[in-house]
Structure formats: structure tokens, C-alpha cells
Short mmCIF file of C-alpha atoms and ligand atoms in Angstrom, two decimals:
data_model
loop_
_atom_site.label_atom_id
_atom_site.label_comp_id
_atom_site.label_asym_id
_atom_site.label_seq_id
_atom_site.Cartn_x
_atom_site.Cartn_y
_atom_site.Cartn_z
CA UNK D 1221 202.51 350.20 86.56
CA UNK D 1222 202.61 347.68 83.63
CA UNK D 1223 203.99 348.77 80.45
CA UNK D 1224 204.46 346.43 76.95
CA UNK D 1225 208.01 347.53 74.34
CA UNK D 1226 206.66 346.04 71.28
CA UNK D 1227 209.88 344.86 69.34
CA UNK D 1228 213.03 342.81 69.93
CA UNK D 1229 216.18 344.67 68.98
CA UNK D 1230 219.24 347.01 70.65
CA UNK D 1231 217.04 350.10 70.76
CA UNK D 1232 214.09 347.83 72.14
CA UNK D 1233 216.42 346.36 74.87
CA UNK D 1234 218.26 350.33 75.07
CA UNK D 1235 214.48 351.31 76.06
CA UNK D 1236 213.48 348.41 78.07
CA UNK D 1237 216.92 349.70 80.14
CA UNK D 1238 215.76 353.38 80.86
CA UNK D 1239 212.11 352.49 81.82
CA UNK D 1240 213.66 350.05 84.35
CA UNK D 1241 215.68 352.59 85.53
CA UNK D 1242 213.11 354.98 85.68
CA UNK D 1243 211.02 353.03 88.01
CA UNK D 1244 212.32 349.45 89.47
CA UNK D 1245 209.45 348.54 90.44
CA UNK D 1246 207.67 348.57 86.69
CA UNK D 1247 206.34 344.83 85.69
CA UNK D 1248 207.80 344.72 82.05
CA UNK D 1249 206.08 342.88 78.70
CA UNK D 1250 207.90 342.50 75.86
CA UNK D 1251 206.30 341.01 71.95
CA UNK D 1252 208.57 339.75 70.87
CA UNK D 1253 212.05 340.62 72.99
CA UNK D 1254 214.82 338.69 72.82
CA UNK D 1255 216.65 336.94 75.37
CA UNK D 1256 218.60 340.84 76.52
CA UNK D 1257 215.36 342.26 77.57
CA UNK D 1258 214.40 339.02 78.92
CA UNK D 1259 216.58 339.74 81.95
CA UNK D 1260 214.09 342.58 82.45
CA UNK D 1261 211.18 341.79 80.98
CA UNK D 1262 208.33 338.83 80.51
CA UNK D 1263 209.08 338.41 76.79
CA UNK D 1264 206.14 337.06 74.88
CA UNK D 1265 206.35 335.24 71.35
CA UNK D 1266 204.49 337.75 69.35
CA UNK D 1267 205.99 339.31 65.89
CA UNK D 1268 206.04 343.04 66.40
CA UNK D 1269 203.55 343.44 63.73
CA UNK D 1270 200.86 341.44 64.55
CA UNK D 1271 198.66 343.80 66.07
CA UNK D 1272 195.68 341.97 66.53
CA UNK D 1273 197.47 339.59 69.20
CA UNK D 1274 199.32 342.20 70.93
CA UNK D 1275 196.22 343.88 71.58
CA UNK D 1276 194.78 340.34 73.16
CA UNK D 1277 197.57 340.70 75.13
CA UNK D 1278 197.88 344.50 76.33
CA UNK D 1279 194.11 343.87 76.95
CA UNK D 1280 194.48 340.48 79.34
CA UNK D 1281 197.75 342.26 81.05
CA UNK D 1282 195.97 345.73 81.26
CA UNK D 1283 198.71 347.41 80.57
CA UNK D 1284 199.31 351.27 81.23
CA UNK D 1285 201.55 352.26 78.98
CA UNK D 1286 202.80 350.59 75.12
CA UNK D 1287 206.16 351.75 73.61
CA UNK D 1288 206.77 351.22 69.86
CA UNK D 1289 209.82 350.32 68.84
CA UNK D 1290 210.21 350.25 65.05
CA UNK D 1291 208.31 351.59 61.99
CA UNK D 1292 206.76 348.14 60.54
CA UNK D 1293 203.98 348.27 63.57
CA UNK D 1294 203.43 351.77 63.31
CA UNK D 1295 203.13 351.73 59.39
CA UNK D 1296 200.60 348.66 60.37
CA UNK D 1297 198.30 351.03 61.80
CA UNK D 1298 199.11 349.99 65.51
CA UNK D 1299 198.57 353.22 67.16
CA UNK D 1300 195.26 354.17 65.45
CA UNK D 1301 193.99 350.70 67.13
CA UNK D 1302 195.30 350.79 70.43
CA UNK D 1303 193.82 354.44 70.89
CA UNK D 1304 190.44 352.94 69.71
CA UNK D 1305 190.60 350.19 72.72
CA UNK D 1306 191.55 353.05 75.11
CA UNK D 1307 194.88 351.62 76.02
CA UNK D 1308 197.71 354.52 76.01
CA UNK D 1309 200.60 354.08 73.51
CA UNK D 1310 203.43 355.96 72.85
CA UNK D 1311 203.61 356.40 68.78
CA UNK D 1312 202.30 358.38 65.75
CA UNK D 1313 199.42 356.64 64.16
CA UNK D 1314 199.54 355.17 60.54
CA UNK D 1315 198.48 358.58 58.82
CA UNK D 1316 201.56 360.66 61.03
CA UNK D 1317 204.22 357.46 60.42
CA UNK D 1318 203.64 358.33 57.11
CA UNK D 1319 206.22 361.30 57.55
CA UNK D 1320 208.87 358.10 57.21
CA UNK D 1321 206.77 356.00 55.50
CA UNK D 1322 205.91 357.78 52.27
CA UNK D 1323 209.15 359.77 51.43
CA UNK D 1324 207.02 361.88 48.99
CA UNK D 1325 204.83 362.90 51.44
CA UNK D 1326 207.35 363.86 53.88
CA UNK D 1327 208.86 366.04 50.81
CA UNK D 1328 205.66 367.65 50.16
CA UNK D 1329 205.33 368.18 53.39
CA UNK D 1330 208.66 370.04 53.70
CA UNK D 1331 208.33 371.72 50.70
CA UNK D 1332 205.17 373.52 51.20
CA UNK D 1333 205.88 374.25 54.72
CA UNK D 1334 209.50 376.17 53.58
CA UNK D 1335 211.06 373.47 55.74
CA UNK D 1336 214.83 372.80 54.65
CA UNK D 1337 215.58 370.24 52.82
CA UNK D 1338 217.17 369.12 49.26
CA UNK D 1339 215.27 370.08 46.26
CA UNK D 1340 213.42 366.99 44.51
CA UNK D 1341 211.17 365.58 41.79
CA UNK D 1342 209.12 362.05 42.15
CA UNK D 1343 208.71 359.75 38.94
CA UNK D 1344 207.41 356.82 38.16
CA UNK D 1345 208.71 356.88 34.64
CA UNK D 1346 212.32 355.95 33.66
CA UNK D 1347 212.78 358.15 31.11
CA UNK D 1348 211.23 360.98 32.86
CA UNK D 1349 213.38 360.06 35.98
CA UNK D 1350 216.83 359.74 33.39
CA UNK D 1351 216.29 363.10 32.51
CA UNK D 1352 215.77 364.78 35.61
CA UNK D 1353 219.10 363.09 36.73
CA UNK D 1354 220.71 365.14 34.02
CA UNK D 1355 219.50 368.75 34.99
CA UNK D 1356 220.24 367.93 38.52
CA UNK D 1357 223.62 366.69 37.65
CA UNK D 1358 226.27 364.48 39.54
CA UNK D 1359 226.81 363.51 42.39
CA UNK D 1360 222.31 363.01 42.61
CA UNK D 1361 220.40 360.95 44.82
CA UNK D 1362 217.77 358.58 43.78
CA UNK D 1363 215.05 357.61 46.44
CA UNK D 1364 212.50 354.80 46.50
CA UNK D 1365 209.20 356.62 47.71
CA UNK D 1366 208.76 353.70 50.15
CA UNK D 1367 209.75 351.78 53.08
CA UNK D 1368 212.46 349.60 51.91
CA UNK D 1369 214.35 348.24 54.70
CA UNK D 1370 216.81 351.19 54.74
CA UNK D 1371 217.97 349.93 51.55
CA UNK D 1372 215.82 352.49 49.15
CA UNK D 1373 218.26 355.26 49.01
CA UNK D 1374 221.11 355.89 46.54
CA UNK D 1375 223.86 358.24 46.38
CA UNK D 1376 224.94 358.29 42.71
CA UNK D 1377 228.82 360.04 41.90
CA UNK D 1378 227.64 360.07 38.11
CA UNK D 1379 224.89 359.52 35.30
CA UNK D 1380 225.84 355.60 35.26
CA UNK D 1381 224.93 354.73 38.41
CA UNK D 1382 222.01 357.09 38.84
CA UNK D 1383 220.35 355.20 35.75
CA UNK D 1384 221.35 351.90 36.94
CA UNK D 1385 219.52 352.97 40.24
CA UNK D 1386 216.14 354.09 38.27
CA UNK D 1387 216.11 350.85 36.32
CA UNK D 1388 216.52 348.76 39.34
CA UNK D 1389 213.89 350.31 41.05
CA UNK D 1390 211.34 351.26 38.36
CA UNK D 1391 211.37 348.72 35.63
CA UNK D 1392 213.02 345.45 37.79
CA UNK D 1393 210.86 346.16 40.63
CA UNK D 1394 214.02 345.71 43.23
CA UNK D 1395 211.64 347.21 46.19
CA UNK D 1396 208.50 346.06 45.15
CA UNK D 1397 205.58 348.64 45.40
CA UNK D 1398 207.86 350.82 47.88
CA UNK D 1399 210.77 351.34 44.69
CA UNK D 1400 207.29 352.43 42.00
CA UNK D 1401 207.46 355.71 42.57
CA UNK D 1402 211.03 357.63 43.19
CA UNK D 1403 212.42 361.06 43.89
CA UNK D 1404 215.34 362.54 42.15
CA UNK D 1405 216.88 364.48 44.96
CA UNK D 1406 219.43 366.90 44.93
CA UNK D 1407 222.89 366.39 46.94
CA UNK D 1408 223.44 367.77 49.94
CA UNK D 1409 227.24 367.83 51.36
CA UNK D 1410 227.94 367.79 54.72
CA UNK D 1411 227.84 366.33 58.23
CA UNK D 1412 224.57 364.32 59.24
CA UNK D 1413 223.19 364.45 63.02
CA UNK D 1414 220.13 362.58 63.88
CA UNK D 1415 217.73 365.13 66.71
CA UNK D 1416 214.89 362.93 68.69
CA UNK D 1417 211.82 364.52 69.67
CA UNK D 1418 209.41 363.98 72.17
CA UNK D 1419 205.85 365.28 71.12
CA UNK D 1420 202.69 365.25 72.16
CA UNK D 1421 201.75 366.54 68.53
CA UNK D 1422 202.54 370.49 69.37
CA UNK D 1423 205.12 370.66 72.37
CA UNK D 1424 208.31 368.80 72.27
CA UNK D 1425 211.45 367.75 74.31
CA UNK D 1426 215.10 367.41 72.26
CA UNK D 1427 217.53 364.46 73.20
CA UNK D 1428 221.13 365.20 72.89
CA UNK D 1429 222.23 365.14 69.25
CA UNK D 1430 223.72 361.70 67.99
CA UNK D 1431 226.16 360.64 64.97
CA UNK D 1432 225.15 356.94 63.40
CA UNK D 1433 228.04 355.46 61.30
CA UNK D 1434 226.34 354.03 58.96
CA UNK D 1435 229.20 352.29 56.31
CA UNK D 1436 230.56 348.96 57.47
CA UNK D 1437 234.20 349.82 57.80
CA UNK D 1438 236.75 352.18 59.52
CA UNK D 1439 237.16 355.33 58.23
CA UNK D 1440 233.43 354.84 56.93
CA UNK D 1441 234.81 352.95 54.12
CA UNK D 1442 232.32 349.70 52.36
CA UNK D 1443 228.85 349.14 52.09
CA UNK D 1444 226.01 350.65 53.79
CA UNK D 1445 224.41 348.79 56.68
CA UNK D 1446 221.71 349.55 59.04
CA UNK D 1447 224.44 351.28 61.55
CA UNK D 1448 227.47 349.95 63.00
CA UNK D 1449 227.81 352.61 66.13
CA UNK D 1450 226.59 355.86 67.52
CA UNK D 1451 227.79 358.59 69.64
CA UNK D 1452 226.54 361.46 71.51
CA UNK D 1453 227.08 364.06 72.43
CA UNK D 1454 228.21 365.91 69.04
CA UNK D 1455 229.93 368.79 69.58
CA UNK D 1456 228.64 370.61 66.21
CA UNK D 1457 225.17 370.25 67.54
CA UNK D 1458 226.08 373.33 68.86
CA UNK D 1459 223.08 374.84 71.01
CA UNK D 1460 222.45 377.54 69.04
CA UNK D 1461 222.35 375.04 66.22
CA UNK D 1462 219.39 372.75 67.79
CA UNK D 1463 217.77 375.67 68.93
CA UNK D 1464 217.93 377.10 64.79
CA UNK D 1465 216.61 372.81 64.12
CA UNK D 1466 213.89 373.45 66.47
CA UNK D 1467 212.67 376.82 65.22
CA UNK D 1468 213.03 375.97 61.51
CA UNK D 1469 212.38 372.24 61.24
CA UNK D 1470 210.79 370.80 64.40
CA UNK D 1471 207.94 373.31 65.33
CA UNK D 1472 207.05 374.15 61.81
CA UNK D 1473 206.69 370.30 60.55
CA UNK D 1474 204.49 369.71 63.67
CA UNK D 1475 202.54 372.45 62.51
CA UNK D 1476 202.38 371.31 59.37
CA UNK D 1477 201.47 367.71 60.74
CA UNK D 1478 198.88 369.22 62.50
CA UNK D 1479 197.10 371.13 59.67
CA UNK D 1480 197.55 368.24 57.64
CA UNK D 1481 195.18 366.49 60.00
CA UNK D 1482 197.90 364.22 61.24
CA UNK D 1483 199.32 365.37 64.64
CA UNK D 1484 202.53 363.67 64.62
CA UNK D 1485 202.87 362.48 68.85
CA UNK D 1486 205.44 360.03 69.93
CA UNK D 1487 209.69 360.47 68.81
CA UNK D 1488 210.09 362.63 66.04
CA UNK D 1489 213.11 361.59 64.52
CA UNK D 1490 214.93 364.14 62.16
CA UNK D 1491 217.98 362.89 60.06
CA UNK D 1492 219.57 366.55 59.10
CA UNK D 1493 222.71 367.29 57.28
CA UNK D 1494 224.81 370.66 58.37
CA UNK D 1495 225.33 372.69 55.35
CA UNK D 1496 226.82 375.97 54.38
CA UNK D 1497 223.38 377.00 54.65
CA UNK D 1498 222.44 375.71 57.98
CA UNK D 1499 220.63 372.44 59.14
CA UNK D 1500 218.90 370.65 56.40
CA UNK D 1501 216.51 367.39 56.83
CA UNK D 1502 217.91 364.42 55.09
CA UNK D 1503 215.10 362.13 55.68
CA UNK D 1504 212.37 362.17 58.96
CA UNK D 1505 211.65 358.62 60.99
CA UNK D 1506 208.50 357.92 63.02
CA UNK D 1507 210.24 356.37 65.92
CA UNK D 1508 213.57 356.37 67.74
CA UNK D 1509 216.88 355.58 65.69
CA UNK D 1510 218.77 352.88 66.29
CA UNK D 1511 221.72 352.26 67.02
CA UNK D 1512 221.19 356.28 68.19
CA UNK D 1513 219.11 355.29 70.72
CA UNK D 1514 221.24 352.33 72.55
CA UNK D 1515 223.95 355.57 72.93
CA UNK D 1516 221.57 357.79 73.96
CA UNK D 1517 219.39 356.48 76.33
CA UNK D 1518 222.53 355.59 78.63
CA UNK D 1519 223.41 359.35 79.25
CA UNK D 1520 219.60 360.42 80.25
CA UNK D 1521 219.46 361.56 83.80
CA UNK D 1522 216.23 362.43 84.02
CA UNK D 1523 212.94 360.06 83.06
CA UNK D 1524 211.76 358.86 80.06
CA UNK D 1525 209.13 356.87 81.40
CA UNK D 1526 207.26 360.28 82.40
CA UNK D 1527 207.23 362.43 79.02
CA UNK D 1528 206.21 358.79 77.65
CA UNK D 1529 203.19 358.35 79.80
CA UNK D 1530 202.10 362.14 79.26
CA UNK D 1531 202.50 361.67 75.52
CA UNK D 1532 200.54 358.06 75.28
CA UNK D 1533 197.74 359.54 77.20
CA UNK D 1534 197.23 362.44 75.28
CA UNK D 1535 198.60 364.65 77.77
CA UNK D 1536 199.94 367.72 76.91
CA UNK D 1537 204.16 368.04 77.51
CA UNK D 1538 203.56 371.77 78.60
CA UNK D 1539 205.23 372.65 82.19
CA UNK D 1540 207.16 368.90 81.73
CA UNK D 1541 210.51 369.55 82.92
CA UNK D 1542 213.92 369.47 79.70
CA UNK D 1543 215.01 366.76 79.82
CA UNK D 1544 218.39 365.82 81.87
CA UNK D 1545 221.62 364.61 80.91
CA UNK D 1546 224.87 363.03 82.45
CA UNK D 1547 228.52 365.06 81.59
CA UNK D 1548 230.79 362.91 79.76
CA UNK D 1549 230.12 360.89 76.05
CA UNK D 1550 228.85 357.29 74.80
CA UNK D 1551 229.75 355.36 72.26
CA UNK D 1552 227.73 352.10 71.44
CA UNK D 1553 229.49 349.75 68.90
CA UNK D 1554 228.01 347.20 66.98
CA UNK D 1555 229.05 343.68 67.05
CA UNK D 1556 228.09 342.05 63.25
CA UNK D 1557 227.67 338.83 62.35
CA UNK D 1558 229.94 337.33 59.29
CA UNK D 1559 228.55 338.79 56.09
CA UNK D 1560 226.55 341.02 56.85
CA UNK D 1561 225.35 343.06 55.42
CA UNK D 1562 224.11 341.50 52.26
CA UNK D 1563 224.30 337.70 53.71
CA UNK D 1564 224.77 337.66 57.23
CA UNK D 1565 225.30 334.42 59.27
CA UNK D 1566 223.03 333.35 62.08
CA UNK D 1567 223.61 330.59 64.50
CA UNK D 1568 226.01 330.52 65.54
CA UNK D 1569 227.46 330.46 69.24
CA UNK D 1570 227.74 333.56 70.89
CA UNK D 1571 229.49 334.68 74.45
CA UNK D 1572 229.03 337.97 75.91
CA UNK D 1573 232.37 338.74 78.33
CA UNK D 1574 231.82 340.52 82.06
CA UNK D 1575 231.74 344.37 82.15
CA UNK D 1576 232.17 346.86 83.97
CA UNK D 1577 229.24 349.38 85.15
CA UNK D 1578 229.87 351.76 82.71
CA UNK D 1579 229.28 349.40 79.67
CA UNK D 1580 226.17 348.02 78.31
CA UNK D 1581 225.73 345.03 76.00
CA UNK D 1582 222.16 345.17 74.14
CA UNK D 1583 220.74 342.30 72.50
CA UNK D 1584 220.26 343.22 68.69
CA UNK D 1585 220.03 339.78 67.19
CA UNK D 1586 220.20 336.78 69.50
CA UNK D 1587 217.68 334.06 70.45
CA UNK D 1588 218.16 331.84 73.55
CA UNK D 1589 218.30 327.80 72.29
CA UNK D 1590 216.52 325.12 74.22
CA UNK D 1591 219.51 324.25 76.14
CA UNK D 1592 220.23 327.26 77.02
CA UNK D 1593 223.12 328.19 74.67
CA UNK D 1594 222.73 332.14 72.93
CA UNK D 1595 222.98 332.28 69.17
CA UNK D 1596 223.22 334.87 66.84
CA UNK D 1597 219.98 335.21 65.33
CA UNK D 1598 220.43 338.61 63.03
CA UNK D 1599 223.08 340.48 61.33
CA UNK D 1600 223.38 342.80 63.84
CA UNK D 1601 224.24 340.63 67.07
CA UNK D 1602 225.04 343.26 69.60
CA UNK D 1603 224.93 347.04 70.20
CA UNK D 1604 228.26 347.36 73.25
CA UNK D 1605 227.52 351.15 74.50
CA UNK D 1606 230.50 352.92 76.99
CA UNK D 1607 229.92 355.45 78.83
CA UNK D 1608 232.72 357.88 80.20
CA UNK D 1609 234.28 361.65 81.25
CA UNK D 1610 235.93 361.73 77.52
CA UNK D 1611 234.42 360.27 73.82
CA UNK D 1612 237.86 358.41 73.32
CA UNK D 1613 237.72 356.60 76.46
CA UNK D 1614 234.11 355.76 75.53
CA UNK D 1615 235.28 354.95 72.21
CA UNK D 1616 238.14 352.72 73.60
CA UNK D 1617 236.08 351.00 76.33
CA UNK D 1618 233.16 350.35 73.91
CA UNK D 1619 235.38 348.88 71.01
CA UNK D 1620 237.18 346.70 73.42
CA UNK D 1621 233.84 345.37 75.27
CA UNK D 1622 232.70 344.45 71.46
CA UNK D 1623 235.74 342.89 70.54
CA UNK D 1624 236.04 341.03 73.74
CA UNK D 1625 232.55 339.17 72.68
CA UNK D 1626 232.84 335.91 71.25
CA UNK D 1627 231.09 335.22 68.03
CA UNK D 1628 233.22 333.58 64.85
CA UNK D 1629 233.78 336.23 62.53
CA UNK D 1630 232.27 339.51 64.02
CA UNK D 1631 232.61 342.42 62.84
CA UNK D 1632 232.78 345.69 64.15
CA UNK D 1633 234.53 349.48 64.09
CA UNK D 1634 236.80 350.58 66.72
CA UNK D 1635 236.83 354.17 65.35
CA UNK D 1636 233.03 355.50 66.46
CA UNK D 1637 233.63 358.38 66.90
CA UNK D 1638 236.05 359.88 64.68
CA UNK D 1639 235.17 362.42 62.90
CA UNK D 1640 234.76 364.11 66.77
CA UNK D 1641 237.65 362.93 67.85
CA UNK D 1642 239.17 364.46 64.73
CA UNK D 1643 237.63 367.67 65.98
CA UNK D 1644 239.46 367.35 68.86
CA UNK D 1645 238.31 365.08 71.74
CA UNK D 1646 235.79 367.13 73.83
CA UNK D 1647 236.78 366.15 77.72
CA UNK D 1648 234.09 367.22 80.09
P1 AMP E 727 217.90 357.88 54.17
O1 AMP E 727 217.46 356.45 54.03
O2 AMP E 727 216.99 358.89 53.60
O3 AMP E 727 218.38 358.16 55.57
O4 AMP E 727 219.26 357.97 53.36
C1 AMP E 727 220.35 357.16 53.67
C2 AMP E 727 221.61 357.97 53.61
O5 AMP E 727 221.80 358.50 52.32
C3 AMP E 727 221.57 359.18 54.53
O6 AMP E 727 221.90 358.88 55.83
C4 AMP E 727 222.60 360.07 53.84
O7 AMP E 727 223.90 359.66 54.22
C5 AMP E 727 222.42 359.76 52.39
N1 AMP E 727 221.55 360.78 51.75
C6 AMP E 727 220.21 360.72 51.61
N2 AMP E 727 219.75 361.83 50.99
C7 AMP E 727 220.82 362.59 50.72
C8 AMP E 727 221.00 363.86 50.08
N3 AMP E 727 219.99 364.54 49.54
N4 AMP E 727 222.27 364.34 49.98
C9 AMP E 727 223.32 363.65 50.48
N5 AMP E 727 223.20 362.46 51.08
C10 AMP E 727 221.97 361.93 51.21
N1 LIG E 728 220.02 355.01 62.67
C1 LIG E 728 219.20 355.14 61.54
C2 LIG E 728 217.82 354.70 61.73
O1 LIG E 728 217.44 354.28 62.79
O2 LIG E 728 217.05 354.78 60.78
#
């Protein structure tokens, strides 16, 4: 069995991990990898989103199976290709990715199908947009419509900074075409839990539930950055609670994909907030989270490499068995590079310490030099994932892997975790 992981970061290498464990004996491509999954894999100089080459390639390599990594391929129309040349591929084509693509849609998607989710209004106008913030009242959240980097989303405490949001995306053009159209969305309050989904467009298979930590520093204090850590399990995601996710927003917004003409198959990933009022969907992604994924994946007993197979054929995931997990918690931390997030330093020299069996370093951003030397080639350098019987041994084990790593001027959080440890560490 040959299989191709199109991408080259911690959730890439996180999945490159699992489908090695799954079966040994699978011959690995990567486009582009990076020097972590080159330990498993034959990594191939091809940008992620150039999907006329990686076909060349899955076509040359006859490859049985293609995973997807992030959003940029599958927004490029990837899937919707690959299907056409017959090869299997595990993703939601261009029309379905548009559940994280297109905010709006994903709204009016919601909306119509009574799935939960904050109340909201799309403008393209400021004034328009300036008064809406005004009957919706602080604290409001302004959204670019598009795909911007993570970056499109603002949480405004009052009037000021919900105008100075609208300007900078409407009339200065701060995300480009994705920042032309916005919604005005109403605040939800509460804790956020990110639920994966295998699909095969109408049957599905939940992951444990997963906490990203999104803010830079401790206490999630300072700016927002693609995710410094992740945990799972979360204790909140109470089963009753996934199974209410499951029968209120899962199965009804496949439905909905399906009617819409755009079966959504691949990882389903919904960002909810826990109200008062029960699970609510913050935002929905088209692929698997990251750095969820790097804290996931480690705790998975049984295979992924089967559900994925089913699903890139266009098998159905009826009879497949739930999925499997290991007792006990993970914690991935994130080792940063200086700066980031706004200006983050690459290249420099980076040295990953020994560990132990229960501790995984992923590659995020590095690149191997000529002479062999590994730099830092993105602001996030690492993802360090622990597993163990108890979250705060996780915690500690992960934290002190990440700090143990040698890069001038990392940063990272020792605390991923704490808002469950503040529940009151969960042994098992
Ligand atoms: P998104 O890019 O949609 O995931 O939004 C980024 C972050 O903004 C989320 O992870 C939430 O922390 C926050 N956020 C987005 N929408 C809302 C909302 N309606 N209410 C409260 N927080 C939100
Ligand atoms: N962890 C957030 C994301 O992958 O979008």
C-alpha cells in the first residue's frame, strides 16, 4: 500500500505518525514534508497547492490512498481532480471545503438548517456594518467572509474596536477579497472544544474532544496565534454532550451538505462553544485541526488508516468499527520561534533533545540545510505532545520536552491544560 500526506506541518507529521503505526509496512510520500516526516516518509519538493504536479506524481507512484492536510489544497479544488483521475483521496472537494472556506455560506448553512450557532448579518458596506454593530451591542464579533490565514476574526469589547475592525477590512482591504464581505456576529460566552469527524458524506466516526489554546501566553493572556498547545481528552465533552453535538450539529449539517449538493466526506471539523444553552458552532473547518490533531492522534488505539481508505474510496463507514482510544491524557506544546506571531524568526539553529517513548516531537516549521544542520523555518517550530495516566503529568512532561529543545528565543506555554486542571485533574 502506497499512500501520499500532501502538506508539511505538525498535524502533517502527527498523521504521517498514525498511518505508520497503522501499518509498518506502508511506503510513505510526502509534497512537500519537512525533514520530521522525512524519517518516515519519501518527502518530495512540491508546494501543497500545486495540484497539477502532485497529481504527476500520485499518478507515476500509483498511489492508493492521498491524505489532505490543510485547507489551501482543498479550497484549490484538489479533491474534485483527484476523483476525476480515479485516484482515492481522503478530503471534501472545493464546493464541501467551502463549509470553512466561505464563512457566509457555512452561516447560511446553519441557519436554515436550525443548526446552533450565533446569530449574524454579512455586509459589505461600512456604514451598514457600523450600525449593525450597534443593535448587536458590545462585546460583537466581526468576521471576514473569507479565508484569511486564521487572522479574519475579531472579538470586539466595544463600538471602537468593532469599527476599527470594519474599516480595516472593508474600506483598507486588510484581507484582500477574503475581508469584502463580513458578518457581524453575535457573542457567544463560554468554553470552546474542537469535535473531528470522520465522514463518508452521511455516516461518521467522533475523535475524542480536544481544547486548542489559542493566545500566546500563560493564562491565555497576548495575541492570538495559530495555537500554541492542545489537549484531549476534555472532561466537559461529557458523552452525553457529544452525543447532543452529534444529533444537533453533526448529522443535520451533513444533511444539509448533502441536499445542498455538496456531500461533505473527509474530517469534519466543528469549532463549538458550550453555552448555557448547550453546544453551539463557533466556526466549521474542512480538515483536521492543528495543533488538535498532533494531541490527538497519539491516544488512537484503533486505525486511522482504515476509516481513511473507506472514506477516499467512496466507501460507505456503515458496520466500521468506533473508533478506539488509549486511558490516560495528551498534551502537545508548541515550541515558537522569536516573534511570532506577527514577525517570527526563521533560521536559525535548532536541536531537538532525546525522549522518552511517551513523547513526540513533530516537525511544524523546520527545513534540513545542505550540511545537514535543522533550522527553524516557520513560526511555529515544533508541536512536543506527552502522553500519560494523568493531564498534569502530560502537561509537565510535554512542557519540559519543549523547553528542553534548543532554539534562541522560543517560546512556549507550560500551562496546556489549565482550565482542566483547574477542574480538577482527571486521573484515569
Ligand atoms: P474562528 O476563526 O471562527 O475560529 O474564530 C477565532 C476565535 O474567535 C474562536 O476560536 C473564538 O475564540 C472566537 N470567536 C469566534 N466567533 C465567536 C463568537 N461568535 N463568540 C465568541 N467568540 C468567538
Ligand atoms: N486549531 C485550530 C485550527 O486548526 O484551525
Amino acid at each position: 500500500m502506497k499512500a501520499l500526506i500532501v502538506g508539511g506541518g505538525g498535524r502533517e507529521h502527527a498523521l504521517a505518525w498514525k498511518l505508520k503505526q497503522d501499518d509498518p509496512a506502508l511506503d510513505l510520500l510526502a509534497a512537500p514534508g519537512n525533514p520530521g516526516i522525512a524519517e518516515l516518509a519519501r518527502c518530495l519538493p512540491i508546494a501543497a497547492t500545486d495540484v497539477p504536479a502532485l497529481l504527476d506524481l500520485a499518478r507515476r507512484e500509483r498511489v492508493d490512498l492521498v491524505v489532505v492536510g490543510p485547507e489551501a489544497p482543498l479550497a484549490a479544488g484538489i479533491v474534485d481532480e483527484f476523483r476525476r483521475a480515479g485516484i482515492p483521496i481522503f478530503g471534501p472537494t472545493r464546493a464541501a471545503a467551502e463549509i470553512e472556506t466561505s464563512k457566509t455560506f457555512a452561516k447560511e448553512l446553519m441557519l436554515r438548517a436550525g443548526i446552533p450557532t450565533a446569530r449574524a448579518e454579512r455586509y459589505t458596506d461600512v456604514d451598514d456594518a457600523k450600525a449593525a454593530v450597534r443593535r448587536f451591542g458590545a462585546p460583537v464579533v466581526i468576521k471576514a467572509s473569507g479565508l484569511a490565514a486564521g487572522k479574519g476574526v475579531v472579538v470586539a469589547g466595544s463600538m471602537e474596536e468593532a469599527d476599527t475592525a470594519i474599516e480595516m477590512m472593508l474600506l483598507e482591504g486588510a484581507f484582500g477579497a477574503a475581508g469584502a464581505e463580513l458578518l457581524v456576529e453575535e457573542f457567544m460566552e463560554g468554553e470552546e472544544l474542537s469535535l473531528f469527524a470522520i465522514t463518508d458524506g452521511t455516516r461518521f466516526l467522533t475523535m475524542l474532544p480536544a481544547q486548542d489554546h489559542k493566545r500566546l501566553g500563560d493564562g491565555d493572556r497576548g495575541p492570538n496565534t495559530g495555537g500554541m498547545g492542545a489537549y484531549a481528552p476534555v472532561s466537559i465533552g461529557t458523552p452525553e454532550l457529544i452525543d447532543a453535538a452529534c444529533s444537533r450539529i453533526i448529522e443535520p449539517t451533513l444533511l444539509a451538505m448533502r441536499e445542498h449538493g455538496r456531500p461533505f466526506t473527509g474530517l469534519l471539523y466543528a469549532g463549538l462553544m458550550l453555552t448555557n444553552e448547550g453546544p453551539k458552532v463557533v466556526e466549521f473547518n474542512c480538515r483536521f485541526g492543528d495543533p488538535e490533531t498532533e494531541a490527538i492522534l497519539p491516544l488512537m488505539r484503533s486505525t486511522l488508516l482504515q476509516p481513511m481508505l473507506a472514506v477516499a474510496r467512496g466507501e460507505s463507514l456503515a458496520g466500521a468499527p468506533e473508533i478506539s482510544w488509549e486511558h490516560g491524557s495528551s498534551v502537545t506544546t508548541v515550541v515558537a520561534a522569536p516573534g511570532y506571531p506577527d514577525h517570527p524568526a526563521t533560521g536559525a539553529t535548532l536541536s531537538i533533545p532525546a525522549v522518552g517513548s511517551n513523547v513526540h516531537v513533530f516537525h511544524a516549521g523546520t527545513r534540513r540545510e545542505t550540511d545537514g544542520r535543522l533550522i527553524s523555518a516557520g513560526g511555529r517550530v515544533l508541536a512536543v505532545t506527552a502522553v500519560a495516566g494523568t493531564l498534569d503529568e502530560a502537561r509537565e512532561r510535554s512542557a519540559a520536552a519543549a523547553a528542553a529543545v534548543l532554539l534562541e528565543g522560543k517560546q512556549l506555554r507550560r500551562d496546556i491544560g489549565w482550565r482542566e486542571l483547574a477542574r480538577g485533574a482527571r486521573a484515569s
